[in-house]
Each structure stands twice: as C-alpha cells, then as structure tokens.
Amino acid sequence: MSIDLTRRKFLGRIWKAGAALIAAAGAWTTWDLLQPLATSGFGGKVRTVSPAAVPDTGVVEVLAAKSHLVKIDGELIALSEKCTHLGCRVPFCESSNRFECPCHGSVFNRAGEVLSGPSPRGLDRHPIEVREDGLVYIDTGTKTEGASPGTETIDEPSTGPACAEEDHG
Ligand code: FES
C-alpha cells in the first residue's frame, strides 16, 4: 500500500510539473508575441551605421531605409529620399552638394530644405535613435514633413556642377 501511494504521489508530481512547464511555455509565447516587432526592413526600424560613420559633410545613403543620414552641426537627421513633389527618388549629388530630383528638377540642400523646383516642401524626416549596440536606427514607419519652401537653416553654397539634367520641360 505504501508503495502504491508513493507511486501515485510520484506520478502526481510529474503531472503537475508537466502542467507547469506547459503553462510557462504558453506564458512565454504570449509575452513574446506581444513584443513590438523588431522590423529590419522598410516600414520598420532599420539598423544603419554608427554615428561616427556619418561625415560632417556629405551624406550616407541607407538603401534599406530609402533615406539618407546627414550630419548638420553635429546633429544626425534621416531624410527620406522620396521627393515631396511626385515621389521620385532623390539622389544626393556630390559635385553640387545638393539633393537633386531627376524628374522635375527640385533641388534640396543637405538639410533637405527645398531650394528650387516644384516640391511643396523639403524632404521628410524619419525619427532616429542610437541603441545599445551603438548603431543608428531609422524609424521608417513614421515621419515629419519637410519645411516649407523658403526655409533655409543652413548656409552651404553649391560646390560645383549639378548632376541632374537641366531641361525638365
Ligand atoms: S518628383 Fe521631384 S520634382 Fe517632381
């Protein structure tokens, strides 16, 4: 009889331990599913480079974020490369030190402010954060709209010839 009781107790404990494990696994899975998605592609937070890798002049293009990282007076900003006119991709022109839209000729300074052309505002900006791994993350899921034409917060003259074609007629 005592052997039978011991066996029952043992099996009961095994059963409880198994149930506890299943409950713990379920709780872990639920917690994990509720965590924000660590998206790494466009539409989420895109991991890029260290802040030191962004030069004081020029830009760093981040293809996965469809953006450029720019350092203005020591402050990092992420500029969307989508033109605010009709959405063409706006590359940076090294020779002129300007963003130049190849579609209809909008020109933006290195801070993304519109200098000329039909764009109704400057290039939009995505929030950035520097995480514990020391890298800059661009949040491509949100943006703030670029400034109205006429806003110029930096004084960087053009450094040379434009890259885009002049005739947009
Ligand atoms: S799409 Fe860039 S100027 Fe029209």
Short mmCIF file of C-alpha atoms and ligand atoms in Angstrom, two decimals:
data_model
loop_
_atom_site.label_atom_id
_atom_site.label_comp_id
_atom_site.label_asym_id
_atom_site.label_seq_id
_atom_site.Cartn_x
_atom_site.Cartn_y
_atom_site.Cartn_z
CA MET A 1 0.00 0.00 0.00
CA SER A 2 2.70 2.47 0.85
CA ILE A 3 4.49 1.63 -2.39
CA ASP A 4 1.28 2.34 -4.30
CA LEU A 5 0.87 5.71 -2.54
CA THR A 6 4.44 6.67 -3.28
CA ARG A 7 3.92 5.78 -6.92
CA ARG A 8 0.73 7.85 -7.04
CA LYS A 9 2.48 10.80 -5.43
CA PHE A 10 5.35 10.50 -7.85
CA LEU A 11 3.04 10.39 -10.88
CA GLY A 12 1.04 13.31 -9.46
CA ARG A 13 4.16 15.40 -9.13
CA ILE A 14 5.24 14.51 -12.66
CA TRP A 15 1.84 15.55 -13.93
CA LYS A 16 1.97 18.88 -12.05
CA ALA A 17 5.49 19.56 -13.26
CA GLY A 18 4.41 18.88 -16.84
CA ALA A 19 1.39 21.16 -16.49
CA ALA A 20 3.61 23.91 -15.02
CA LEU A 21 6.02 23.58 -17.95
CA ILE A 22 3.20 23.85 -20.47
CA ALA A 23 1.81 26.91 -18.68
CA ALA A 24 5.25 28.53 -18.60
CA ALA A 25 5.76 27.86 -22.31
CA GLY A 26 2.36 29.36 -23.07
CA ALA A 27 3.10 32.45 -20.98
CA TRP A 28 6.47 32.91 -22.70
CA THR A 29 4.92 32.58 -26.15
CA THR A 30 2.21 35.10 -25.29
CA TRP A 31 4.74 37.58 -23.90
CA ASP A 32 6.95 37.13 -26.96
CA LEU A 33 4.04 37.71 -29.35
CA LEU A 34 3.10 40.93 -27.59
CA GLN A 35 6.56 42.46 -28.02
CA PRO A 36 6.88 45.18 -30.68
CA LEU A 37 8.15 43.81 -33.94
CA ALA A 38 11.85 44.44 -34.42
CA THR A 39 11.38 45.06 -38.13
CA SER A 40 14.56 45.42 -40.08
CA GLY A 41 13.17 46.43 -43.46
CA PHE A 42 11.49 49.50 -44.86
CA GLY A 43 8.37 50.32 -42.85
CA GLY A 44 10.10 49.43 -39.60
CA LYS A 45 13.23 50.44 -37.75
CA VAL A 46 16.21 49.99 -39.98
CA ARG A 47 19.64 49.40 -38.44
CA THR A 48 22.32 51.51 -40.09
CA VAL A 49 25.79 52.66 -39.08
CA SER A 50 27.47 54.21 -36.07
CA PRO A 51 27.05 57.97 -35.68
CA ALA A 52 30.80 58.38 -36.25
CA ALA A 53 30.42 56.85 -39.73
CA VAL A 54 28.32 59.80 -40.86
CA PRO A 55 30.64 62.56 -42.09
CA ASP A 56 30.24 66.22 -41.15
CA THR A 57 29.88 66.94 -44.84
CA GLY A 58 28.23 64.76 -47.47
CA VAL A 59 25.65 62.10 -46.71
CA VAL A 60 25.33 58.35 -46.10
CA GLU A 61 22.69 56.63 -48.21
CA VAL A 62 20.78 53.84 -46.47
CA LEU A 63 19.10 51.88 -49.24
CA ALA A 64 17.08 49.67 -46.89
CA ALA A 65 15.56 52.76 -45.30
CA LYS A 66 15.16 54.65 -48.60
CA SER A 67 16.81 57.50 -46.75
CA HIS A 68 19.99 59.45 -46.31
CA LEU A 69 21.72 60.05 -43.00
CA VAL A 70 23.08 63.55 -42.73
CA LYS A 71 25.01 65.33 -40.00
CA ILE A 72 24.18 69.01 -39.62
CA ASP A 73 26.12 70.91 -36.96
CA GLY A 74 26.83 67.61 -35.22
CA GLU A 75 23.19 66.54 -35.22
CA LEU A 76 22.13 63.45 -37.13
CA ILE A 77 18.99 63.52 -39.23
CA ALA A 78 17.43 60.94 -41.55
CA LEU A 79 15.97 62.35 -44.74
CA SER A 80 13.51 60.40 -46.84
CA GLU A 81 14.71 60.09 -50.41
CA LYS A 82 11.14 60.36 -51.71
CA CYS A 83 10.58 63.64 -53.48
CA THR A 84 7.76 65.68 -51.95
CA HIS A 85 6.55 66.67 -55.41
CA LEU A 86 5.52 63.41 -57.08
CA GLY A 87 7.56 60.85 -55.21
CA CYS A 88 10.62 60.25 -57.37
CA ARG A 89 13.76 59.01 -55.66
CA VAL A 90 16.03 61.96 -54.94
CA PRO A 91 19.76 61.17 -55.01
CA PHE A 92 22.50 63.28 -53.49
CA CYS A 93 24.85 64.97 -55.94
CA GLU A 94 28.39 65.05 -54.56
CA SER A 95 29.59 67.70 -57.01
CA SER A 96 26.88 70.25 -56.21
CA ASN A 97 26.41 69.25 -52.55
CA ARG A 98 22.67 69.14 -53.22
CA PHE A 99 19.85 66.62 -53.41
CA GLU A 100 18.61 66.85 -56.99
CA CYS A 101 15.37 65.32 -58.16
CA PRO A 102 15.85 63.91 -61.67
CA CYS A 103 12.12 64.08 -62.51
CA HIS A 104 11.18 67.75 -62.45
CA GLY A 105 14.26 69.45 -61.08
CA SER A 106 13.56 70.12 -57.43
CA VAL A 107 16.76 70.90 -55.57
CA PHE A 108 17.27 70.50 -51.82
CA ASN A 109 20.18 71.48 -49.61
CA ARG A 110 21.97 68.96 -47.39
CA ALA A 111 19.38 69.54 -44.64
CA GLY A 112 16.67 68.53 -47.11
CA GLU A 113 15.25 72.05 -47.43
CA VAL A 114 13.81 72.86 -50.83
CA LEU A 115 15.80 75.48 -52.72
CA SER A 116 14.06 75.40 -56.08
CA GLY A 117 11.63 73.42 -58.20
CA PRO A 118 8.00 72.36 -57.80
CA SER A 119 8.29 70.47 -54.49
CA PRO A 120 5.82 71.93 -51.96
CA ARG A 121 8.14 71.27 -49.00
CA GLY A 122 11.53 69.93 -48.04
CA LEU A 123 12.38 66.25 -47.75
CA ASP A 124 10.52 64.48 -44.98
CA ARG A 125 12.43 63.31 -41.91
CA HIS A 126 12.31 59.98 -40.10
CA PRO A 127 13.00 59.74 -36.37
CA ILE A 128 16.27 58.11 -35.42
CA GLU A 129 17.65 56.54 -32.27
CA VAL A 130 21.06 55.26 -31.22
CA ARG A 131 20.66 51.91 -29.48
CA GLU A 132 22.82 49.98 -27.05
CA ASP A 133 24.68 48.38 -29.94
CA GLY A 134 25.97 51.86 -30.79
CA LEU A 135 24.20 52.00 -34.15
CA VAL A 136 21.70 54.45 -35.57
CA TYR A 137 18.21 53.09 -36.24
CA ILE A 138 15.92 54.90 -38.65
CA ASP A 139 12.21 54.57 -37.92
CA THR A 140 10.82 54.45 -41.44
CA GLY A 141 7.32 53.85 -40.11
CA THR A 142 6.89 57.48 -39.11
CA LYS A 143 7.99 60.83 -40.47
CA THR A 144 7.69 64.54 -40.01
CA GLU A 145 7.02 66.66 -43.04
CA GLY A 146 9.78 68.76 -44.50
CA ALA A 147 9.81 72.53 -44.09
CA SER A 148 8.01 74.94 -46.42
CA PRO A 149 9.91 76.47 -49.33
CA GLY A 150 11.89 79.47 -48.21
CA THR A 151 13.10 77.75 -45.04
CA GLU A 152 16.89 77.59 -45.02
CA THR A 153 18.56 76.72 -41.73
CA ILE A 154 21.99 76.04 -43.19
CA ASP A 155 24.25 78.16 -45.34
CA GLU A 156 26.09 75.70 -47.56
CA PRO A 157 26.73 77.04 -51.07
CA SER A 158 26.71 74.76 -54.05
CA THR A 159 30.16 73.28 -54.52
CA GLY A 160 30.07 72.58 -58.24
CA PRO A 161 28.08 71.41 -61.24
CA ALA A 162 24.70 69.75 -60.87
CA CYS A 163 24.24 66.05 -61.59
CA ALA A 164 20.65 66.18 -62.84
CA GLU A 165 19.74 67.29 -66.35
CA GLU A 166 18.81 70.97 -66.54
CA ASP A 167 15.97 70.51 -69.05
CA HIS A 168 12.86 69.22 -67.28
CA GLY A 169 10.39 70.65 -69.73
S1 FES B 1 9.05 64.33 -58.45
FE1 FES B 1 10.72 65.51 -57.77
S2 FES B 1 10.42 67.41 -58.72
FE2 FES B 1 8.75 66.23 -59.39
#
